[in-house]
C-alpha cells in the first residue's frame, strides 16, 4: 500500500465504502484515519462535549490492521474504520462508567458482546462517548462528562441518552458510532443531529456487557450518517450470544447477504406505509417557562409531512391516518422502575472486582451522580423497589402482559392495512434550548420499546432555525431488511443531511 499523506483523503461525511475505496487506492491508512479523527476531536469536542474517553490503544490497533491489510487484505467488513462506542458498553481496554463519576475507575475484564463483534469486523474503537448518566433521561448530562451540546446548535440539547455518540458522528469525529436504546436513545439523538439510528428487534443484538437500565427494553444499535453504514454496522453487531438467551430469537433472522444487500434506492416503489397521527402535535403544557409547544410541534409536523410527500413521490402508498394503540396503554406498560435496580445489581455482580459497589442505591448514595439525574432517580421510585421481589410482583407481571397485547395489536393493525411500516416523528418537538430539559412526554419512543419491534430513524429536514428533525419507521418483527429498503429509498429522494457548519474540515 502506498504511504498516505494526512490530507489525501476527504474525511468529511466519509462512509465505510469511501474509507475502504481510499484504502484500496492507497490514499489513506487506518493509522492516518485515527490521527485525523483525533485531530478533529481535539479541535471541536471542547465545544461539543461528546467524547468522554479516548482509547490509548487505538493507534496501535490501527497500525496492526495496516500491517494485516498489507499482508492479506481487510480483516472484515469494517476494516480500519474508526468507531466511537457509548460509555455504557464494556471495553476491556478502557473504563466503562455510564457517565457516572462513582464508576470512573470501573474497568470490566471483557468487551461487551457487540464491541467484540465490531472488533472482529475490523473496527478501531477510537474512544467512548458521553451519555445521560446511567442512561436515565433524554438530555445527555453526566457527572463525569458534563453537558453534551447539539452538533447543529451549541445552545440546544442533543437528546439522549446516546447524545454523545449522535453528536460525535454528526460532527465527523468518527466514521461510526454505537448507542443503546431503552426508550428513544438510538432514535431521538440521531434525529436531533441529522443522523441515522436503528433500534433492532428484541433478540437480534446481544445485551451482554451493556450497563442495563431495563433489560426487557434495552438494546444496542448503530448510529451513523447514512442508511448504508447503519446496515453495515448491524451486519456486524447482530448475532447469537449464548450469554444472552433472548438472542436465540434472532439467530436465523439475519438475511443471506446481510442487511447491506437490502439497500435499495428504489425501495419505496410499491411500499405501503401508515402514518400514525396520534404521534404528531404536542402532548401537554411545558415546564420550562415557555407558554406553549404548539409552534414547535407544528414545525416538526410540517417537515414530516414533506417527508411523507417524498415517500409518495417515490412510489409508496401512504395510508394516513392509521390508529395504532391507546396512548394510555403505552404508559401502563412501563416497567423501568421495577427492573432498573434488579438489572443493575446483576451487572455489578457480573463485573465483580471492577467496581466496589453492589447496588444502584450504593452508587447514588456516593453523592457523585449529577444533581438533575439524582433528583429524577429519587422521584422515580426506582430505589424503593426490592430487586428480589420484582419477578413475582403482580403489577410488574401485568405490565409485561400488556406489552404482549401492544405488540399483537400493533402487528394486527399492520396486517389489516397491509403495511410495511408505520411512520411518525421520533419527537413531537425539536431540540429544546439549554438549560431547559428535553420533555420526555413529547418523545414517541415507547411503541418500539414496549413491543420489541424494530425501527429506524432517518433525517427528514431542519426547522427554520436550523435544528434537525427526523422521521421514524417501525416495522414487523425481524423486518429490518424491509426497513433498510424503505429508508435507503427515502434517503435517495430526500437527501436531507448536510454536515454541521461549525465543524468544517481542518486546514
PDB file of C-alpha atoms in Angstrom, residues 239-428:
ATOM      1  CA  UNK A 239     -25.716 -12.432  16.221  1.00  0.00           C
ATOM      2  CA  UNK A 240     -26.461 -15.176  18.706  1.00  0.00           C
ATOM      3  CA  UNK A 241     -24.836 -14.789  22.121  1.00  0.00           C
ATOM      4  CA  UNK A 242     -25.044 -17.817  24.458  1.00  0.00           C
ATOM      5  CA  UNK A 243     -24.744 -15.442  27.426  1.00  0.00           C
ATOM      6  CA  UNK A 244     -27.934 -13.636  26.348  1.00  0.00           C
ATOM      7  CA  UNK A 245     -30.557 -16.309  25.580  1.00  0.00           C
ATOM      8  CA  UNK A 246     -33.014 -13.777  24.104  1.00  0.00           C
ATOM      9  CA  UNK A 247     -30.728 -13.627  21.050  1.00  0.00           C
ATOM     10  CA  UNK A 248     -31.859 -17.151  20.164  1.00  0.00           C
ATOM     11  CA  UNK A 249     -34.965 -15.447  18.757  1.00  0.00           C
ATOM     12  CA  UNK A 250     -32.875 -13.696  16.132  1.00  0.00           C
ATOM     13  CA  UNK A 251     -30.344 -16.442  15.478  1.00  0.00           C
ATOM     14  CA  UNK A 252     -31.709 -17.109  11.991  1.00  0.00           C
ATOM     15  CA  UNK A 253     -33.065 -13.631  11.284  1.00  0.00           C
ATOM     16  CA  UNK A 254     -30.079 -12.027   9.534  1.00  0.00           C
ATOM     17  CA  UNK A 255     -30.748 -12.372   5.797  1.00  0.00           C
ATOM     18  CA  UNK A 256     -28.400 -14.019   3.329  1.00  0.00           C
ATOM     19  CA  UNK A 257     -26.050 -11.312   2.112  1.00  0.00           C
ATOM     20  CA  UNK A 258     -26.689  -9.286   5.261  1.00  0.00           C
ATOM     21  CA  UNK A 259     -28.593  -6.056   5.594  1.00  0.00           C
ATOM     22  CA  UNK A 260     -26.356  -4.335   3.057  1.00  0.00           C
ATOM     23  CA  UNK A 261     -27.982  -6.481   0.377  1.00  0.00           C
ATOM     24  CA  UNK A 262     -31.261  -4.707   1.154  1.00  0.00           C
ATOM     25  CA  UNK A 263     -30.076  -1.194   0.415  1.00  0.00           C
ATOM     26  CA  UNK A 264     -32.336  -0.217  -2.464  1.00  0.00           C
ATOM     27  CA  UNK A 265     -32.506   3.270  -3.986  1.00  0.00           C
ATOM     28  CA  UNK A 266     -35.958   2.312  -5.308  1.00  0.00           C
ATOM     29  CA  UNK A 267     -37.047   0.759  -2.031  1.00  0.00           C
ATOM     30  CA  UNK A 268     -40.164   2.911  -1.717  1.00  0.00           C
ATOM     31  CA  UNK A 269     -41.690   1.776  -5.003  1.00  0.00           C
ATOM     32  CA  UNK A 270     -44.822  -0.217  -4.175  1.00  0.00           C
ATOM     33  CA  UNK A 271     -44.363   0.121  -0.402  1.00  0.00           C
ATOM     34  CA  UNK A 272     -47.318   0.668   1.924  1.00  0.00           C
ATOM     35  CA  UNK A 273     -46.678   2.998   4.861  1.00  0.00           C
ATOM     36  CA  UNK A 274     -49.136   4.028   7.586  1.00  0.00           C
ATOM     37  CA  UNK A 275     -48.929   7.469   9.197  1.00  0.00           C
ATOM     38  CA  UNK A 276     -49.554   7.443  12.954  1.00  0.00           C
ATOM     39  CA  UNK A 277     -51.128  10.876  13.501  1.00  0.00           C
ATOM     40  CA  UNK A 278     -51.545  10.049  17.189  1.00  0.00           C
ATOM     41  CA  UNK A 279     -47.817  10.764  17.471  1.00  0.00           C
ATOM     42  CA  UNK A 280     -47.975  14.281  15.976  1.00  0.00           C
ATOM     43  CA  UNK A 281     -48.617  17.521  17.857  1.00  0.00           C
ATOM     44  CA  UNK A 282     -47.777  18.455  21.426  1.00  0.00           C
ATOM     45  CA  UNK A 283     -48.993  16.355  24.356  1.00  0.00           C
ATOM     46  CA  UNK A 284     -49.106  18.903  27.150  1.00  0.00           C
ATOM     47  CA  UNK A 285     -48.015  22.141  28.722  1.00  0.00           C
ATOM     48  CA  UNK A 286     -44.265  22.656  29.135  1.00  0.00           C
ATOM     49  CA  UNK A 287     -42.460  23.076  32.413  1.00  0.00           C
ATOM     50  CA  UNK A 288     -39.586  25.180  31.119  1.00  0.00           C
ATOM     51  CA  UNK A 289     -41.109  28.669  31.142  1.00  0.00           C
ATOM     52  CA  UNK A 290     -42.462  28.832  27.595  1.00  0.00           C
ATOM     53  CA  UNK A 291     -46.183  29.379  27.071  1.00  0.00           C
ATOM     54  CA  UNK A 292     -46.739  26.584  24.592  1.00  0.00           C
ATOM     55  CA  UNK A 293     -45.006  23.972  22.467  1.00  0.00           C
ATOM     56  CA  UNK A 294     -47.629  24.239  19.766  1.00  0.00           C
ATOM     57  CA  UNK A 295     -45.448  26.152  17.284  1.00  0.00           C
ATOM     58  CA  UNK A 296     -42.555  23.757  17.857  1.00  0.00           C
ATOM     59  CA  UNK A 297     -44.796  20.756  17.204  1.00  0.00           C
ATOM     60  CA  UNK A 298     -46.201  22.422  14.089  1.00  0.00           C
ATOM     61  CA  UNK A 299     -42.672  22.873  12.725  1.00  0.00           C
ATOM     62  CA  UNK A 300     -41.959  19.165  13.194  1.00  0.00           C
ATOM     63  CA  UNK A 301     -45.271  18.209  11.603  1.00  0.00           C
ATOM     64  CA  UNK A 302     -44.570  20.368   8.539  1.00  0.00           C
ATOM     65  CA  UNK A 303     -41.174  18.719   7.981  1.00  0.00           C
ATOM     66  CA  UNK A 304     -42.526  15.194   8.439  1.00  0.00           C
ATOM     67  CA  UNK A 305     -45.436  15.989   6.094  1.00  0.00           C
ATOM     68  CA  UNK A 306     -42.850  16.970   3.476  1.00  0.00           C
ATOM     69  CA  UNK A 307     -41.149  13.618   4.082  1.00  0.00           C
ATOM     70  CA  UNK A 308     -44.472  11.847   3.586  1.00  0.00           C
ATOM     71  CA  UNK A 309     -44.875  13.651   0.269  1.00  0.00           C
ATOM     72  CA  UNK A 310     -41.413  12.405  -0.712  1.00  0.00           C
ATOM     73  CA  UNK A 311     -42.474   8.854   0.127  1.00  0.00           C
ATOM     74  CA  UNK A 312     -45.434   9.228  -2.203  1.00  0.00           C
ATOM     75  CA  UNK A 313     -43.369  10.786  -4.978  1.00  0.00           C
ATOM     76  CA  UNK A 314     -41.040   7.767  -4.841  1.00  0.00           C
ATOM     77  CA  UNK A 315     -43.915   5.328  -5.348  1.00  0.00           C
ATOM     78  CA  UNK A 316     -45.077   4.497  -1.835  1.00  0.00           C
ATOM     79  CA  UNK A 317     -48.765   4.156  -0.991  1.00  0.00           C
ATOM     80  CA  UNK A 318     -49.382   6.188   2.157  1.00  0.00           C
ATOM     81  CA  UNK A 319     -52.286   5.289   4.460  1.00  0.00           C
ATOM     82  CA  UNK A 320     -52.993   8.408   6.503  1.00  0.00           C
ATOM     83  CA  UNK A 321     -54.030   8.243   9.279  1.00  0.00           C
ATOM     84  CA  UNK A 322     -53.620   4.861  10.931  1.00  0.00           C
ATOM     85  CA  UNK A 323     -54.612   4.499  14.579  1.00  0.00           C
ATOM     86  CA  UNK A 324     -52.337   2.083  16.350  1.00  0.00           C
ATOM     87  CA  UNK A 325     -52.706   1.954  20.121  1.00  0.00           C
ATOM     88  CA  UNK A 326     -54.239   3.805  23.012  1.00  0.00           C
ATOM     89  CA  UNK A 327     -51.557   6.137  24.380  1.00  0.00           C
ATOM     90  CA  UNK A 328     -52.607   5.392  27.947  1.00  0.00           C
ATOM     91  CA  UNK A 329     -51.936   1.717  27.318  1.00  0.00           C
ATOM     92  CA  UNK A 330     -48.394   2.562  26.287  1.00  0.00           C
ATOM     93  CA  UNK A 331     -47.849   4.355  29.581  1.00  0.00           C
ATOM     94  CA  UNK A 332     -49.336   1.462  31.552  1.00  0.00           C
ATOM     95  CA  UNK A 333     -46.738  -0.896  30.072  1.00  0.00           C
ATOM     96  CA  UNK A 334     -43.758   0.931  31.603  1.00  0.00           C
ATOM     97  CA  UNK A 335     -41.515  -1.342  33.697  1.00  0.00           C
ATOM     98  CA  UNK A 336     -38.259   0.583  34.069  1.00  0.00           C
ATOM     99  CA  UNK A 337     -38.930   1.473  37.696  1.00  0.00           C
ATOM    100  CA  UNK A 338     -39.330  -2.216  38.515  1.00  0.00           C
ATOM    101  CA  UNK A 339     -36.346  -3.524  36.576  1.00  0.00           C
ATOM    102  CA  UNK A 340     -33.586  -0.979  36.971  1.00  0.00           C
ATOM    103  CA  UNK A 341     -32.256  -1.777  40.463  1.00  0.00           C
ATOM    104  CA  UNK A 342     -32.576  -5.518  39.826  1.00  0.00           C
ATOM    105  CA  UNK A 343     -30.781  -5.480  36.474  1.00  0.00           C
ATOM    106  CA  UNK A 344     -28.110  -3.009  37.582  1.00  0.00           C
ATOM    107  CA  UNK A 345     -27.248  -5.152  40.616  1.00  0.00           C
ATOM    108  CA  UNK A 346     -26.851  -8.193  38.363  1.00  0.00           C
ATOM    109  CA  UNK A 347     -24.492  -6.242  36.096  1.00  0.00           C
ATOM    110  CA  UNK A 348     -22.367  -5.141  39.067  1.00  0.00           C
ATOM    111  CA  UNK A 349     -22.161  -8.739  40.234  1.00  0.00           C
ATOM    112  CA  UNK A 350     -21.050  -9.870  36.775  1.00  0.00           C
ATOM    113  CA  UNK A 351     -18.143  -7.416  36.584  1.00  0.00           C
ATOM    114  CA  UNK A 352     -17.066  -8.301  40.134  1.00  0.00           C
ATOM    115  CA  UNK A 353     -13.964  -6.503  41.372  1.00  0.00           C
ATOM    116  CA  UNK A 354     -14.159  -3.885  38.599  1.00  0.00           C
ATOM    117  CA  UNK A 355     -16.234  -1.753  40.985  1.00  0.00           C
ATOM    118  CA  UNK A 356     -16.661  -1.584  44.796  1.00  0.00           C
ATOM    119  CA  UNK A 357     -20.449  -1.136  44.553  1.00  0.00           C
ATOM    120  CA  UNK A 358     -23.139  -3.779  44.768  1.00  0.00           C
ATOM    121  CA  UNK A 359     -26.312  -1.828  44.007  1.00  0.00           C
ATOM    122  CA  UNK A 360     -27.826   1.191  42.327  1.00  0.00           C
ATOM    123  CA  UNK A 361     -28.594   2.625  45.761  1.00  0.00           C
ATOM    124  CA  UNK A 362     -24.913   2.471  46.756  1.00  0.00           C
ATOM    125  CA  UNK A 363     -23.878   4.322  43.596  1.00  0.00           C
ATOM    126  CA  UNK A 364     -26.474   7.042  44.162  1.00  0.00           C
ATOM    127  CA  UNK A 365     -25.538   7.324  47.837  1.00  0.00           C
ATOM    128  CA  UNK A 366     -21.993   8.330  46.891  1.00  0.00           C
ATOM    129  CA  UNK A 367     -23.389  11.761  46.035  1.00  0.00           C
ATOM    130  CA  UNK A 368     -21.417  11.679  42.782  1.00  0.00           C
ATOM    131  CA  UNK A 369     -24.434  11.486  40.448  1.00  0.00           C
ATOM    132  CA  UNK A 370     -25.240  14.749  38.645  1.00  0.00           C
ATOM    133  CA  UNK A 371     -27.815  16.733  40.574  1.00  0.00           C
ATOM    134  CA  UNK A 372     -30.544  16.729  37.937  1.00  0.00           C
ATOM    135  CA  UNK A 373     -30.252  12.967  37.419  1.00  0.00           C
ATOM    136  CA  UNK A 374     -30.103  12.206  41.139  1.00  0.00           C
ATOM    137  CA  UNK A 375     -33.324  14.182  41.630  1.00  0.00           C
ATOM    138  CA  UNK A 376     -35.042  12.234  38.840  1.00  0.00           C
ATOM    139  CA  UNK A 377     -33.895   8.929  40.326  1.00  0.00           C
ATOM    140  CA  UNK A 378     -35.332   9.920  43.697  1.00  0.00           C
ATOM    141  CA  UNK A 379     -38.636  10.957  42.133  1.00  0.00           C
ATOM    142  CA  UNK A 380     -38.882   7.795  40.024  1.00  0.00           C
ATOM    143  CA  UNK A 381     -39.219   5.433  42.988  1.00  0.00           C
ATOM    144  CA  UNK A 382     -36.659   3.043  41.490  1.00  0.00           C
ATOM    145  CA  UNK A 383     -34.698   2.967  44.756  1.00  0.00           C
ATOM    146  CA  UNK A 384     -37.821   1.948  46.680  1.00  0.00           C
ATOM    147  CA  UNK A 385     -38.246  -1.305  44.751  1.00  0.00           C
ATOM    148  CA  UNK A 386     -36.957  -4.527  46.293  1.00  0.00           C
ATOM    149  CA  UNK A 387     -34.962  -6.180  43.479  1.00  0.00           C
ATOM    150  CA  UNK A 388     -35.551  -9.628  44.974  1.00  0.00           C
ATOM    151  CA  UNK A 389     -39.337  -9.212  44.843  1.00  0.00           C
ATOM    152  CA  UNK A 390     -39.726  -7.860  41.306  1.00  0.00           C
ATOM    153  CA  UNK A 391     -40.140 -11.117  39.403  1.00  0.00           C
ATOM    154  CA  UNK A 392     -43.234 -12.054  41.418  1.00  0.00           C
ATOM    155  CA  UNK A 393     -44.793  -8.608  41.662  1.00  0.00           C
ATOM    156  CA  UNK A 394     -48.373  -8.786  40.252  1.00  0.00           C
ATOM    157  CA  UNK A 395     -48.316  -5.253  38.819  1.00  0.00           C
ATOM    158  CA  UNK A 396     -44.983  -5.875  37.109  1.00  0.00           C
ATOM    159  CA  UNK A 397     -46.305  -9.074  35.550  1.00  0.00           C
ATOM    160  CA  UNK A 398     -49.462  -7.281  34.399  1.00  0.00           C
ATOM    161  CA  UNK A 399     -47.329  -4.660  32.670  1.00  0.00           C
ATOM    162  CA  UNK A 400     -45.312  -7.337  30.876  1.00  0.00           C
ATOM    163  CA  UNK A 401     -48.551  -8.957  29.663  1.00  0.00           C
ATOM    164  CA  UNK A 402     -49.740  -5.556  28.463  1.00  0.00           C
ATOM    165  CA  UNK A 403     -46.653  -5.385  26.274  1.00  0.00           C
ATOM    166  CA  UNK A 404     -47.636  -8.653  24.622  1.00  0.00           C
ATOM    167  CA  UNK A 405     -51.054  -7.152  23.931  1.00  0.00           C
ATOM    168  CA  UNK A 406     -49.493  -3.984  22.491  1.00  0.00           C
ATOM    169  CA  UNK A 407     -47.272  -5.979  20.158  1.00  0.00           C
ATOM    170  CA  UNK A 408     -50.173  -8.123  18.967  1.00  0.00           C
ATOM    171  CA  UNK A 409     -52.404  -5.087  18.431  1.00  0.00           C
ATOM    172  CA  UNK A 410     -49.696  -3.231  16.523  1.00  0.00           C
ATOM    173  CA  UNK A 411     -48.943  -6.180  14.273  1.00  0.00           C
ATOM    174  CA  UNK A 412     -52.652  -6.763  13.711  1.00  0.00           C
ATOM    175  CA  UNK A 413     -53.057  -3.155  12.558  1.00  0.00           C
ATOM    176  CA  UNK A 414     -50.171  -3.557  10.135  1.00  0.00           C
ATOM    177  CA  UNK A 415     -51.640  -6.769   8.736  1.00  0.00           C
ATOM    178  CA  UNK A 416     -55.142  -5.301   8.391  1.00  0.00           C
ATOM    179  CA  UNK A 417     -53.816  -2.337   6.402  1.00  0.00           C
ATOM    180  CA  UNK A 418     -51.162  -4.434   4.601  1.00  0.00           C
ATOM    181  CA  UNK A 419     -48.419  -2.093   5.840  1.00  0.00           C
ATOM    182  CA  UNK A 420     -44.666  -2.446   5.503  1.00  0.00           C
ATOM    183  CA  UNK A 421     -44.053   0.174   8.187  1.00  0.00           C
ATOM    184  CA  UNK A 422     -45.597   2.788  10.442  1.00  0.00           C
ATOM    185  CA  UNK A 423     -44.314   6.365  10.141  1.00  0.00           C
ATOM    186  CA  UNK A 424     -44.104   9.150  12.738  1.00  0.00           C
ATOM    187  CA  UNK A 425     -41.578  11.662  14.139  1.00  0.00           C
ATOM    188  CA  UNK A 426     -39.222  10.338  16.860  1.00  0.00           C
ATOM    189  CA  UNK A 427     -40.025  13.528  18.798  1.00  0.00           C
ATOM    190  CA  UNK A 428     -43.079  15.757  18.543  1.00  0.00           C
TER     191      UNK A 428
END
